[in-house]
Tab-separated table of C-alpha atoms in Angstrom:
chain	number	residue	atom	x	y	z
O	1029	UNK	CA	-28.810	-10.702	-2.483
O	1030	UNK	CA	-32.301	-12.149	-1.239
O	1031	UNK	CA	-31.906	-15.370	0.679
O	1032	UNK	CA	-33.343	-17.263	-1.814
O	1033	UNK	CA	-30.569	-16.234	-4.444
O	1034	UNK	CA	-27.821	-18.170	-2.112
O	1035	UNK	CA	-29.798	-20.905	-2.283
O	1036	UNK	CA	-29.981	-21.322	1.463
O	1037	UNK	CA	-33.992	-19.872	2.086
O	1038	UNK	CA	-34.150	-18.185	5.613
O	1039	UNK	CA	-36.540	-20.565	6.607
O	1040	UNK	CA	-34.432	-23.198	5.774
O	1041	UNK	CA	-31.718	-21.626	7.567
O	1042	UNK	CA	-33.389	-21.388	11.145
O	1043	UNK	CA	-34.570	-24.974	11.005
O	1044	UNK	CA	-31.471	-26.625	9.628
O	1045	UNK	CA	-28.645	-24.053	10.793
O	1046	UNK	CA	-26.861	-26.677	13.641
O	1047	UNK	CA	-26.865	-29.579	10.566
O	1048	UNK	CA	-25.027	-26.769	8.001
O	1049	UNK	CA	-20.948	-25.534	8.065
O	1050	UNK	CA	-20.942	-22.552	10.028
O	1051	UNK	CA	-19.274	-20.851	7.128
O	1052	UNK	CA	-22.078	-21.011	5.276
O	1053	UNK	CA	-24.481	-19.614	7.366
O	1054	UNK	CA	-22.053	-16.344	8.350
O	1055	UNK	CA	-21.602	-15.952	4.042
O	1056	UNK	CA	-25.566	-15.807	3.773
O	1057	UNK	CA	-25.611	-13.799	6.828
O	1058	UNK	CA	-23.587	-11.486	4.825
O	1059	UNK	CA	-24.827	-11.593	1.626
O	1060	UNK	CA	-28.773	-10.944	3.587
O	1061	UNK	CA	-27.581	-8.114	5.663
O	1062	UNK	CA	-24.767	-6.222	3.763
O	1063	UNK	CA	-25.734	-6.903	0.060
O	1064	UNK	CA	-22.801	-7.425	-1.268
O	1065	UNK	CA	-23.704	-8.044	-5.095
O	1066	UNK	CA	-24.830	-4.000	-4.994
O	1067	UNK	CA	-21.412	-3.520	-5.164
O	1068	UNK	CA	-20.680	-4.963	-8.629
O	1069	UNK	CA	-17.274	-4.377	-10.005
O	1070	UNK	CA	-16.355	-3.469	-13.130
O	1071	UNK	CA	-14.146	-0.885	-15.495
O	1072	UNK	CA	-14.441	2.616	-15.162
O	1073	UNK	CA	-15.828	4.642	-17.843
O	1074	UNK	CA	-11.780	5.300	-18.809
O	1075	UNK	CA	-11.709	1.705	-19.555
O	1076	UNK	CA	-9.588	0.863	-16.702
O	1077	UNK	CA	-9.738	-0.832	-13.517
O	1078	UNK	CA	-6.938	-0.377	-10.497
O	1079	UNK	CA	-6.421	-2.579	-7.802
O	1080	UNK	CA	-4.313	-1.584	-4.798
O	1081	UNK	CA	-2.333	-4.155	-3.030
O	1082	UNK	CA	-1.486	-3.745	1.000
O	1083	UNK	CA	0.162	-6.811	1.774
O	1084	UNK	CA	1.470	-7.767	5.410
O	1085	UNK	CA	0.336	-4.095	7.436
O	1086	UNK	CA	1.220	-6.517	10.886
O	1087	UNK	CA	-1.298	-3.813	12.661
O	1088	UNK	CA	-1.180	-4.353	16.565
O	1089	UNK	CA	-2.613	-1.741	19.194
O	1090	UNK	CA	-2.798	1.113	16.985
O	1091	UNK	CA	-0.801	4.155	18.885
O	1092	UNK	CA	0.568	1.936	21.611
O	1093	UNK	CA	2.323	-0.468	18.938
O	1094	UNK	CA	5.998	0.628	18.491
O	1095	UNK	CA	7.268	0.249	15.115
O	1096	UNK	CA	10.123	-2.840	14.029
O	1097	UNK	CA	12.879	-2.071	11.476
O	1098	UNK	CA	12.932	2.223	11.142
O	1099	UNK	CA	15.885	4.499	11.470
O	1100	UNK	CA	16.486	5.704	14.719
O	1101	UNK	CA	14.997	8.859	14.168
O	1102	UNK	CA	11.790	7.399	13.377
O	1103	UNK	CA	11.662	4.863	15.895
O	1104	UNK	CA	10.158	7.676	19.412
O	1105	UNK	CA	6.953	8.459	16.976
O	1106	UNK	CA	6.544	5.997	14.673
O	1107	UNK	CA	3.161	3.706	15.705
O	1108	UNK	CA	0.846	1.352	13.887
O	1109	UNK	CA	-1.018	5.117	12.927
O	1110	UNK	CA	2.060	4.908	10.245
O	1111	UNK	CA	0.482	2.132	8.575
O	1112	UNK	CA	-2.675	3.468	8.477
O	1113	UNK	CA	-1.593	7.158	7.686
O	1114	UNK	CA	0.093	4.874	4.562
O	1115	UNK	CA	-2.979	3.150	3.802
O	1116	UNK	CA	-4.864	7.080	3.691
O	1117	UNK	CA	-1.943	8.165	1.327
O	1118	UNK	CA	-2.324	5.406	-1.315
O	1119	UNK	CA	-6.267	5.619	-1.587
O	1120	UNK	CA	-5.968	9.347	-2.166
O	1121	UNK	CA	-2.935	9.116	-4.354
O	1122	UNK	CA	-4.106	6.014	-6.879
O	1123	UNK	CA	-7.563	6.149	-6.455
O	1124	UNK	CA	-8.443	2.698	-6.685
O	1125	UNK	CA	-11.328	0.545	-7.708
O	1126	UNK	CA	-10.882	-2.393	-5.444
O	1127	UNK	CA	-8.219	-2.890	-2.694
O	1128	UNK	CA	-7.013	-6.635	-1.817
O	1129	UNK	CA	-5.105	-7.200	1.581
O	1130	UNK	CA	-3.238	-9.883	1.082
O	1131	UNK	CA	-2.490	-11.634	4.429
O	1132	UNK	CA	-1.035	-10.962	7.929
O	1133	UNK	CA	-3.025	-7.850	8.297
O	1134	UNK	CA	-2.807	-8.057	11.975
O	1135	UNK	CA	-0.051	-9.248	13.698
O	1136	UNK	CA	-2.126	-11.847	16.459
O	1137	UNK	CA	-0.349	-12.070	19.333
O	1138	UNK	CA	0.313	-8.771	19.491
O	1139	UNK	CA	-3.178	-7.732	19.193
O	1140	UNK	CA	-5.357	-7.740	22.704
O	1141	UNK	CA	-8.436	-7.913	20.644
O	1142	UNK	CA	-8.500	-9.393	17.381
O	1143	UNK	CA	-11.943	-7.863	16.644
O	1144	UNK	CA	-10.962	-3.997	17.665
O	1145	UNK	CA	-7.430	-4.806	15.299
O	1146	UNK	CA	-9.103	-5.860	12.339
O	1147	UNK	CA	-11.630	-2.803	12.540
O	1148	UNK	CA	-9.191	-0.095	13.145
O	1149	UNK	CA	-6.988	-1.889	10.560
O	1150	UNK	CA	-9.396	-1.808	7.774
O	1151	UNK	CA	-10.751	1.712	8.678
O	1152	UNK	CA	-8.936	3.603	6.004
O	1153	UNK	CA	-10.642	1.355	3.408
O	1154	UNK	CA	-13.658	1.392	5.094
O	1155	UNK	CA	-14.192	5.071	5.064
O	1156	UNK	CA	-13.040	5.383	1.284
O	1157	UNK	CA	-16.115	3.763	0.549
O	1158	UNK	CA	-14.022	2.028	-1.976
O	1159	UNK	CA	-15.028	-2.002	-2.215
O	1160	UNK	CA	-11.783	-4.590	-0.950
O	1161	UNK	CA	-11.489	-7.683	-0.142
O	1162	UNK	CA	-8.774	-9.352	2.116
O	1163	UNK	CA	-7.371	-13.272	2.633
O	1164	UNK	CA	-5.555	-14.469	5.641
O	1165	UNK	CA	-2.284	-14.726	6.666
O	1166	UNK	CA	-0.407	-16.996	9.175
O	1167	UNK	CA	-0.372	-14.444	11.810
O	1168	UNK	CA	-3.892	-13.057	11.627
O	1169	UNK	CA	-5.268	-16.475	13.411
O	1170	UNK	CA	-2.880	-15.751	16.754
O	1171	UNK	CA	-4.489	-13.355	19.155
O	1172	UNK	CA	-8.267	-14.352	20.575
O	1173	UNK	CA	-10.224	-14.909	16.979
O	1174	UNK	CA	-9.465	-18.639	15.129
O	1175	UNK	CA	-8.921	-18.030	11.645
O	1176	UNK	CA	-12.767	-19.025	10.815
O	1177	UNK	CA	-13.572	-16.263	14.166
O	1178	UNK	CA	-11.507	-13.688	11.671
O	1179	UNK	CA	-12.891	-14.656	8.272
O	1180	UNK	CA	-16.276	-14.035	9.801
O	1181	UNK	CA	-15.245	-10.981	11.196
O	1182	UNK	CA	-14.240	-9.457	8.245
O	1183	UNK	CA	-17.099	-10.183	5.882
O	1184	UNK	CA	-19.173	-8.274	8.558
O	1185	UNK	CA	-17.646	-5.018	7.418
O	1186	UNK	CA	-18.775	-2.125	5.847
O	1187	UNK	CA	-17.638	-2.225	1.784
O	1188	UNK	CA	-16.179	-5.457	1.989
O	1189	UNK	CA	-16.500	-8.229	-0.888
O	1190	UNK	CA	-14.349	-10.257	1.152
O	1191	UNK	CA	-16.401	-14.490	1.260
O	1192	UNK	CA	-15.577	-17.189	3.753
O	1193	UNK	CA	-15.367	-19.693	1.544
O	1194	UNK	CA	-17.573	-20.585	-1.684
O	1195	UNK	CA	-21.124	-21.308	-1.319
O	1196	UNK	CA	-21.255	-23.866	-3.836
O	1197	UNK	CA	-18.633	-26.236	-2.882
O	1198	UNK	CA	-19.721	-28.219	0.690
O	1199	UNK	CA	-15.812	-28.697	1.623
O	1200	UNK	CA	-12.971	-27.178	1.098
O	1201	UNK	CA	-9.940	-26.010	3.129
O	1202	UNK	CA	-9.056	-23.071	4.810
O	1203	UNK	CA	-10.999	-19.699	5.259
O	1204	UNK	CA	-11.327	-17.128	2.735
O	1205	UNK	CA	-11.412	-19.006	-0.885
O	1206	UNK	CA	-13.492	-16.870	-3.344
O	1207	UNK	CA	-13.748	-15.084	-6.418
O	1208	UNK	CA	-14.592	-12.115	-7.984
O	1209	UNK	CA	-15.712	-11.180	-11.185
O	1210	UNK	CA	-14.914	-7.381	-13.127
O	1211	UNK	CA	-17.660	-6.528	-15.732
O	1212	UNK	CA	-16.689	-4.315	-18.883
O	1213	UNK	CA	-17.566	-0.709	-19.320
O	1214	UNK	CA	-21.204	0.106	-18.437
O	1215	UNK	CA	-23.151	0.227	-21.830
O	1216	UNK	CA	-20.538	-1.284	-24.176
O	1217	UNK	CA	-20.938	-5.262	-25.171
O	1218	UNK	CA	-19.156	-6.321	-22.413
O	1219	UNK	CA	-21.358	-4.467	-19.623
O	1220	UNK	CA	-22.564	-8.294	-18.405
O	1221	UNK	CA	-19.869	-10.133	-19.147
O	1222	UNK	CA	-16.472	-10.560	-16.944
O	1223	UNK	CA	-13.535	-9.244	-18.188
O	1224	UNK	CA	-11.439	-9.654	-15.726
O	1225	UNK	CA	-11.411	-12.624	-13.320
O	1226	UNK	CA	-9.844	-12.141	-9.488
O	1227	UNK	CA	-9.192	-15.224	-7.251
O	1228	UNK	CA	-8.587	-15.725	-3.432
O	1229	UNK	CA	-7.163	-18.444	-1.865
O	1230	UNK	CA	-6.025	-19.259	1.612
O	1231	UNK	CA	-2.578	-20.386	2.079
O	1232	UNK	CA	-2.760	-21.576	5.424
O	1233	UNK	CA	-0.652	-20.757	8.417
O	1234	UNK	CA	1.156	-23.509	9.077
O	1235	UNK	CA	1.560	-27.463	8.460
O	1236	UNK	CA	-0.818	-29.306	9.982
O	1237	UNK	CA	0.911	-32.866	8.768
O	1238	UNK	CA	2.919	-33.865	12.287
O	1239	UNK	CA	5.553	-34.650	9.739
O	1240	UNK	CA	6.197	-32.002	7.447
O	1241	UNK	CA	6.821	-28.983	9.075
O	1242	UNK	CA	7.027	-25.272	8.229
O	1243	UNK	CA	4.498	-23.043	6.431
O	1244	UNK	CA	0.962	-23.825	4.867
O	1245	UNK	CA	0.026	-24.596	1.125
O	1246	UNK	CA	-3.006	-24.573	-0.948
O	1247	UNK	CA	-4.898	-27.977	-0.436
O	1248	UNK	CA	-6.564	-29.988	-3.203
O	1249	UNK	CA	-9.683	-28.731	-2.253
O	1250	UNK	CA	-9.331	-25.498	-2.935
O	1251	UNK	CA	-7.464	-26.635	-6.572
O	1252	UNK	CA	-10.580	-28.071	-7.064
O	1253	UNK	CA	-12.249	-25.145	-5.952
O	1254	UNK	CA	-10.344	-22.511	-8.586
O	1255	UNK	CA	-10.235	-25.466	-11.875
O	1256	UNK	CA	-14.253	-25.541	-11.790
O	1257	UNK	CA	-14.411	-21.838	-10.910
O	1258	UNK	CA	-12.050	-20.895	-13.725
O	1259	UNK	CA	-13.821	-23.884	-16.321
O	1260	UNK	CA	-16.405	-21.995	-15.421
O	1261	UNK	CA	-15.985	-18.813	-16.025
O	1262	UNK	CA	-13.796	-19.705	-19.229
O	1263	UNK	CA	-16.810	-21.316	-20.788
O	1264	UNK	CA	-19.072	-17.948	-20.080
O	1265	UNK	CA	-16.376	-15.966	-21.493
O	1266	UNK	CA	-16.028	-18.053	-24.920
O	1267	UNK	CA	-19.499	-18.192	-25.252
O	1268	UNK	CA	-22.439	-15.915	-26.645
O	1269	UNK	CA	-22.725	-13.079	-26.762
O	1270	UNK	CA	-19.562	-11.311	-27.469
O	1271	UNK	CA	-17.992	-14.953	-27.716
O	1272	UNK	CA	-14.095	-14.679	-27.718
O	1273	UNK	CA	-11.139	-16.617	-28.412
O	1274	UNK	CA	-9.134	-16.868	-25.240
O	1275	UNK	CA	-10.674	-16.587	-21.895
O	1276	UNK	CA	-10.367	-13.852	-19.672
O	1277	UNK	CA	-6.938	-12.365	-17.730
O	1278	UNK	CA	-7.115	-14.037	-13.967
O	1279	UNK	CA	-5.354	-12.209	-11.355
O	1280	UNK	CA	-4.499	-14.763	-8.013
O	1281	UNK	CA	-4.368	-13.259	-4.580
O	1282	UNK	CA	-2.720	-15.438	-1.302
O	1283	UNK	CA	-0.441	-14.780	1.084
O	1284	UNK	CA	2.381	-17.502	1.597
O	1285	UNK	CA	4.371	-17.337	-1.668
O	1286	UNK	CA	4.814	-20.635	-3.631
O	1287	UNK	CA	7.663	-22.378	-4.017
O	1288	UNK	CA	8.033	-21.225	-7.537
O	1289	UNK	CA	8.985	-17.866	-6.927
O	1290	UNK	CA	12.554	-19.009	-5.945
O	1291	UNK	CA	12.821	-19.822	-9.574
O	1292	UNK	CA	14.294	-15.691	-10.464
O	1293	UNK	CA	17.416	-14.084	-10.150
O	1294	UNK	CA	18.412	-10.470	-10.648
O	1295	UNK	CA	18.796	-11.399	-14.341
O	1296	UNK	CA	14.868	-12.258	-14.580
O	1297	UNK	CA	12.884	-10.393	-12.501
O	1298	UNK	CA	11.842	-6.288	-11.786
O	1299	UNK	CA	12.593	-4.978	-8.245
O	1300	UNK	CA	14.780	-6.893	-5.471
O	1301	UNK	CA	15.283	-9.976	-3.698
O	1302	UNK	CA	16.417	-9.592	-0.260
O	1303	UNK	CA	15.327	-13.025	1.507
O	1304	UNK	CA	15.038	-16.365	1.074
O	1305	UNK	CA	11.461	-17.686	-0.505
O	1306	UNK	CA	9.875	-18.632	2.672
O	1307	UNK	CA	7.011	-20.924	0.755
O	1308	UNK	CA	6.001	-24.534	2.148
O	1309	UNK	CA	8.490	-26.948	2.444
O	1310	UNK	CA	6.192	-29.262	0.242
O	1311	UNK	CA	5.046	-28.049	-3.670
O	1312	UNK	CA	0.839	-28.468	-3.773
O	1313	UNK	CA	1.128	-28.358	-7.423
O	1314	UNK	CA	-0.633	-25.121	-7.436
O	1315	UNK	CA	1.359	-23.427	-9.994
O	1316	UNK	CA	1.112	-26.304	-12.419
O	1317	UNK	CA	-2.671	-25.972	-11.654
O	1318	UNK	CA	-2.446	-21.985	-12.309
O	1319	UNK	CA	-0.966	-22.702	-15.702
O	1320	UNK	CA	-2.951	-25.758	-16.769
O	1321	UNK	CA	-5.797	-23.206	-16.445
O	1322	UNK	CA	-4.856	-21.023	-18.642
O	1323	UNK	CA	-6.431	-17.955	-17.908
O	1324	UNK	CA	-4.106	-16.559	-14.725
O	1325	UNK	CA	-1.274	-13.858	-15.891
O	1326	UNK	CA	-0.178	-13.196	-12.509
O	1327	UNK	CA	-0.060	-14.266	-8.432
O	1328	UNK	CA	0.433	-11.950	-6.032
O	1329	UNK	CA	1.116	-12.548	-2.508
O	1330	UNK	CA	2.930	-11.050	0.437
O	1331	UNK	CA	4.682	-12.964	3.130
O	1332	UNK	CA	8.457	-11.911	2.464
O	1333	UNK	CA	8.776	-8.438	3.618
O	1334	UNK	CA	11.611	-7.530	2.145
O	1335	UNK	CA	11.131	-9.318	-1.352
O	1336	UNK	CA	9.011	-6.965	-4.099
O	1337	UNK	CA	10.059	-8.642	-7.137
O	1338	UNK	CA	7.513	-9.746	-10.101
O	1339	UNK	CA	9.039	-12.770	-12.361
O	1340	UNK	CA	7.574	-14.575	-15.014
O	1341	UNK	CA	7.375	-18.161	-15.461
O	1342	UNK	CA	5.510	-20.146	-17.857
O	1343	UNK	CA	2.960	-16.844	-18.686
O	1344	UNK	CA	2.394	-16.204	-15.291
O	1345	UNK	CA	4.030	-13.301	-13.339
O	1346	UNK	CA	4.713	-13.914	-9.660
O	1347	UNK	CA	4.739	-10.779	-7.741
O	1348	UNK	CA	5.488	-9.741	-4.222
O	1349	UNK	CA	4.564	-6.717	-3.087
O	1350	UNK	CA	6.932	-6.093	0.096
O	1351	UNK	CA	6.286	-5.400	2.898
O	1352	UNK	CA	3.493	-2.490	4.205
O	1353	UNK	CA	3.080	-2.384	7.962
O	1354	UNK	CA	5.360	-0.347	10.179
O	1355	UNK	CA	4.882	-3.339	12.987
O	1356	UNK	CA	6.186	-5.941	10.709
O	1357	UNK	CA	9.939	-6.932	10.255
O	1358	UNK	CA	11.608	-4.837	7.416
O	1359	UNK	CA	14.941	-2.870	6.594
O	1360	UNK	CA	15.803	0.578	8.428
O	1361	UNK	CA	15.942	2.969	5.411
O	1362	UNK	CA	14.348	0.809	2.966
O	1363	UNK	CA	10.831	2.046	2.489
O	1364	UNK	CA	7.647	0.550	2.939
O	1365	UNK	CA	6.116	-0.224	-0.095
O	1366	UNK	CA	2.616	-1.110	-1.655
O	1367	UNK	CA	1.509	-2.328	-5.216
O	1368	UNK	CA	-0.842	-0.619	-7.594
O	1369	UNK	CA	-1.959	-3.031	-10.625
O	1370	UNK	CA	-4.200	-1.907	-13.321
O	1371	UNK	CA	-5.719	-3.335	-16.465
O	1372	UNK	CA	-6.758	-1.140	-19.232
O	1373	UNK	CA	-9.607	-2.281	-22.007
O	1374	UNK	CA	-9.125	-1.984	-25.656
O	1375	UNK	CA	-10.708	-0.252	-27.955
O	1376	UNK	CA	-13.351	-1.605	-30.284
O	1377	UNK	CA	-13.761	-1.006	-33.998
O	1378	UNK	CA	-16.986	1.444	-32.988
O	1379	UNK	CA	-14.855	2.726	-30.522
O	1380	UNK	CA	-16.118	1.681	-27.625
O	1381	UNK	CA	-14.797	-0.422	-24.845
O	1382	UNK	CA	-13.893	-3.711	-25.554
O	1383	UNK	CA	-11.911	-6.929	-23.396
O	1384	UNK	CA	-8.680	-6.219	-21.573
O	1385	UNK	CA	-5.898	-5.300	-23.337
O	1386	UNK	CA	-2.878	-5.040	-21.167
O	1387	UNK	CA	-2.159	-5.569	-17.417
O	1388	UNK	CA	0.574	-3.655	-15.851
O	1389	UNK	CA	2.089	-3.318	-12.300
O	1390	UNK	CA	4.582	-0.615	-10.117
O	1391	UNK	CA	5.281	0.145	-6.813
O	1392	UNK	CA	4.924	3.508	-4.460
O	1393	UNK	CA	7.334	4.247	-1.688
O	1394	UNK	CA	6.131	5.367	1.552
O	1395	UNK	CA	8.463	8.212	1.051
O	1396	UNK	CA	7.522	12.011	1.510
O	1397	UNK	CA	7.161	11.796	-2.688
O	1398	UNK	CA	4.952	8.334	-2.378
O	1399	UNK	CA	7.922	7.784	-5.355
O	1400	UNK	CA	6.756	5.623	-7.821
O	1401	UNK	CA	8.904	2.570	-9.171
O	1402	UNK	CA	9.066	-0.575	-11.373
O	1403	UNK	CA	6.750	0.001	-13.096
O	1404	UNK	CA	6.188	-3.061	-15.924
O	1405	UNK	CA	3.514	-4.460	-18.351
O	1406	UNK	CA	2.722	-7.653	-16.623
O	1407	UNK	CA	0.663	-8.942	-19.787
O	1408	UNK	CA	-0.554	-7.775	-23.262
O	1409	UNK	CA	-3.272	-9.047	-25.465
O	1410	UNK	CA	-1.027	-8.438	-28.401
O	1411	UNK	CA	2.150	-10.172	-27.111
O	1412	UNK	CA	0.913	-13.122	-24.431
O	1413	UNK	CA	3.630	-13.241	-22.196
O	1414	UNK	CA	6.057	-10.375	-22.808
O	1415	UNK	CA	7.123	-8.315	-19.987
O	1416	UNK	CA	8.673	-5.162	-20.377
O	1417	UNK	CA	9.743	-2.315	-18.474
O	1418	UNK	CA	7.533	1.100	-18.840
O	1419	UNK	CA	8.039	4.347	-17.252
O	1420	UNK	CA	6.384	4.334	-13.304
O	1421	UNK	CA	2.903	5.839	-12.858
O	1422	UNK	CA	0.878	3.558	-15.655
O	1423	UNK	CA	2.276	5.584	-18.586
């Protein structure tokens, strides 16, 4: 993307740059210098498109960083080179199209330097030359990078589609709100047209009212932010050509889970509950602004290691992923885990690729079979809402 496409001319830029955010002049940094609109997304020629989820991989050191939480056996080799051996194991086994890391993917104050952390962190994404995008956690922000320092160090990498923050909003909270638009099937009559909407969001850290303590929430900025992004993008969808009905599938990525997600019990949801919900101790409303949207099916975040349950309330699925990283807190013998969602296209009447059908979810084990589990439909064109148990693997 040329300079002049971000609407911020270089010239402009270098005369201006002290008067302007300094978020916006590290995103058109980026944009000049990496190009990140080269690497469009959009559905494979199988009419799907898989996203891998690593949420919470805690990395420290690298081989110096002893593992938390593994069986004794484990415990005189295991490293952060675990996580990342993990991270090699998933690419190669699901073969993704985009990978989202969803928060706390270093662990700050145990990492010397944040920079050298984030790098060696992200490597195994980096090298698969497959596009991802990340959003910050509360810990990321605690070794010698602010969370702005970190944002801005992670848009700098190689294959990233990762934004500090939207360039077409002047303020809004936090680092890392952005989204991210999936084109149809190359060639069919949805080959310029967004099928399948993805949304980041930072949750924060922690409170930064003196009197409400506890974790982070989604401002009213960044609401703001996502109901004009999502109007937006509802209104391109609906409209010629290809006009349709309902507006595209959303998918939500953050880190600190909302308050809503204590709303399940064993009766209601797929996979387990091991922890409380440790959300914000006030409700931002987000949810209610999720489902006055209409067009998100599910939220994922991380947060809760040892919670990797997916619920649905009100049409939209909240999903945890549990907990990745061998340097975060877990359960000896319980496995680390990552989820793989994908969402497959329908078929037109000429039988080519059409809008998204169905949107389903499961989990791998980082067990010597990478077992796969829970697997579920998440959402259907057909039946809005349903969720259903399938056999693991996307079959």
């Amino acid at each position: 993307m040329t300079m002049k496409e971000v609407k911020i001319p270089f010239l402009t830029v270098v005369v201006v740059a002290a008067l302007l955010p300094i978020w916006v002049l590290a995103a058109a940094k980026q944009h000049h210098q990496i190009g990140v609109e080269t690497k469009k997304l959009r559905f494979g020629s199988d009419g799907q498109f898989k996203i891998l989820q690593v949420a919470d991989m805690h990395y420290g050191n690298g081989k110096t960083t002893t593992c938390e939480d593994v069986l004794p056996s484990q415990f005189p080799t295991c490293s952060d080179l675990n996580t990342t051996a993990f991270v090699h194991r998933m690419i190669q086994a699901e073969k993704p199209n985009l990978i989202v890391f969803t928060g706390d993917n270093i662990f700050g104050s145990d990492a010397a330097d944040a920079a050298k952390s984030l790098n060696e962190a992200y490597a195994p994404a980096i090298s698969s030359n497959i596009p991802w995008a990340a959003v910050l956690g509360n810990h990321d922000q605690e070794s010698d990078l602010s969370r702005e320092g970190v944002m801005k160090h992670i848009v700098g990498l190689q294959n990233t589609l990762a934004q500090v923050n939207p360039l077409d909003q002047d303020v809004i909270d936090g680092f890392g709100n952005y989204n991210l638009e999936v084109s149809g099937v190359e060639g069919s009559g949805f080959e310029n047209k967004s099928v399948l909407n993805l949304y980041f969001l930072d949750s924060g850290d922690y409170s930064t009212v003196p009197s409400i303590g506890g974790y982070g929430w989604i401002k009213p900025s960044q609401q703001y932010w996502f109901e004009r992004t999502s109007a937006k993008l509802r209104k391109a969808y609906t409209s010629k050509p290809q006009a349709q009905k309902a507006p595209a599938p959303g998918l939500t990525f953050f880190h600190i889970p909302l308050p809503e997600f204590g709303s399940f019990d064993s009766s209601n949801f797929t996979g387990v509950r091991q922890e409380g919900i440790s959300s914000a101790s006030v409700n931002s409303g987000f949810f209610t602004t999720m489902v006055a949207a209409g067009d998100v099916k599910a939220a994922f975040v991380g947060h809760d290691h040892l919670n990797d349950f997916c619920g649905e309330l009100f049409g939209i699925n909240l999903c945890y992923a549990g907990g990745f990283g061998y340097h975060a807190y877990g359960k000896a013998g319980w496995d680390r885990r990552s989820r793989v969602v994908v969402a497959s296209l329908e078929k037109s009447e000429k039988g080519g690729w059409g809008a998204v059908k169905s949107i389903k979810t499961w989990k791998r084990l980082d067990d010597q079979h990478l077992t796969a589990i829970d697997g579920q439909v998440l959402w259907s064109k057909s039946s809005a809402g349903t969720r259903r148990k399938k056999t693991v693997g996307g079959t």
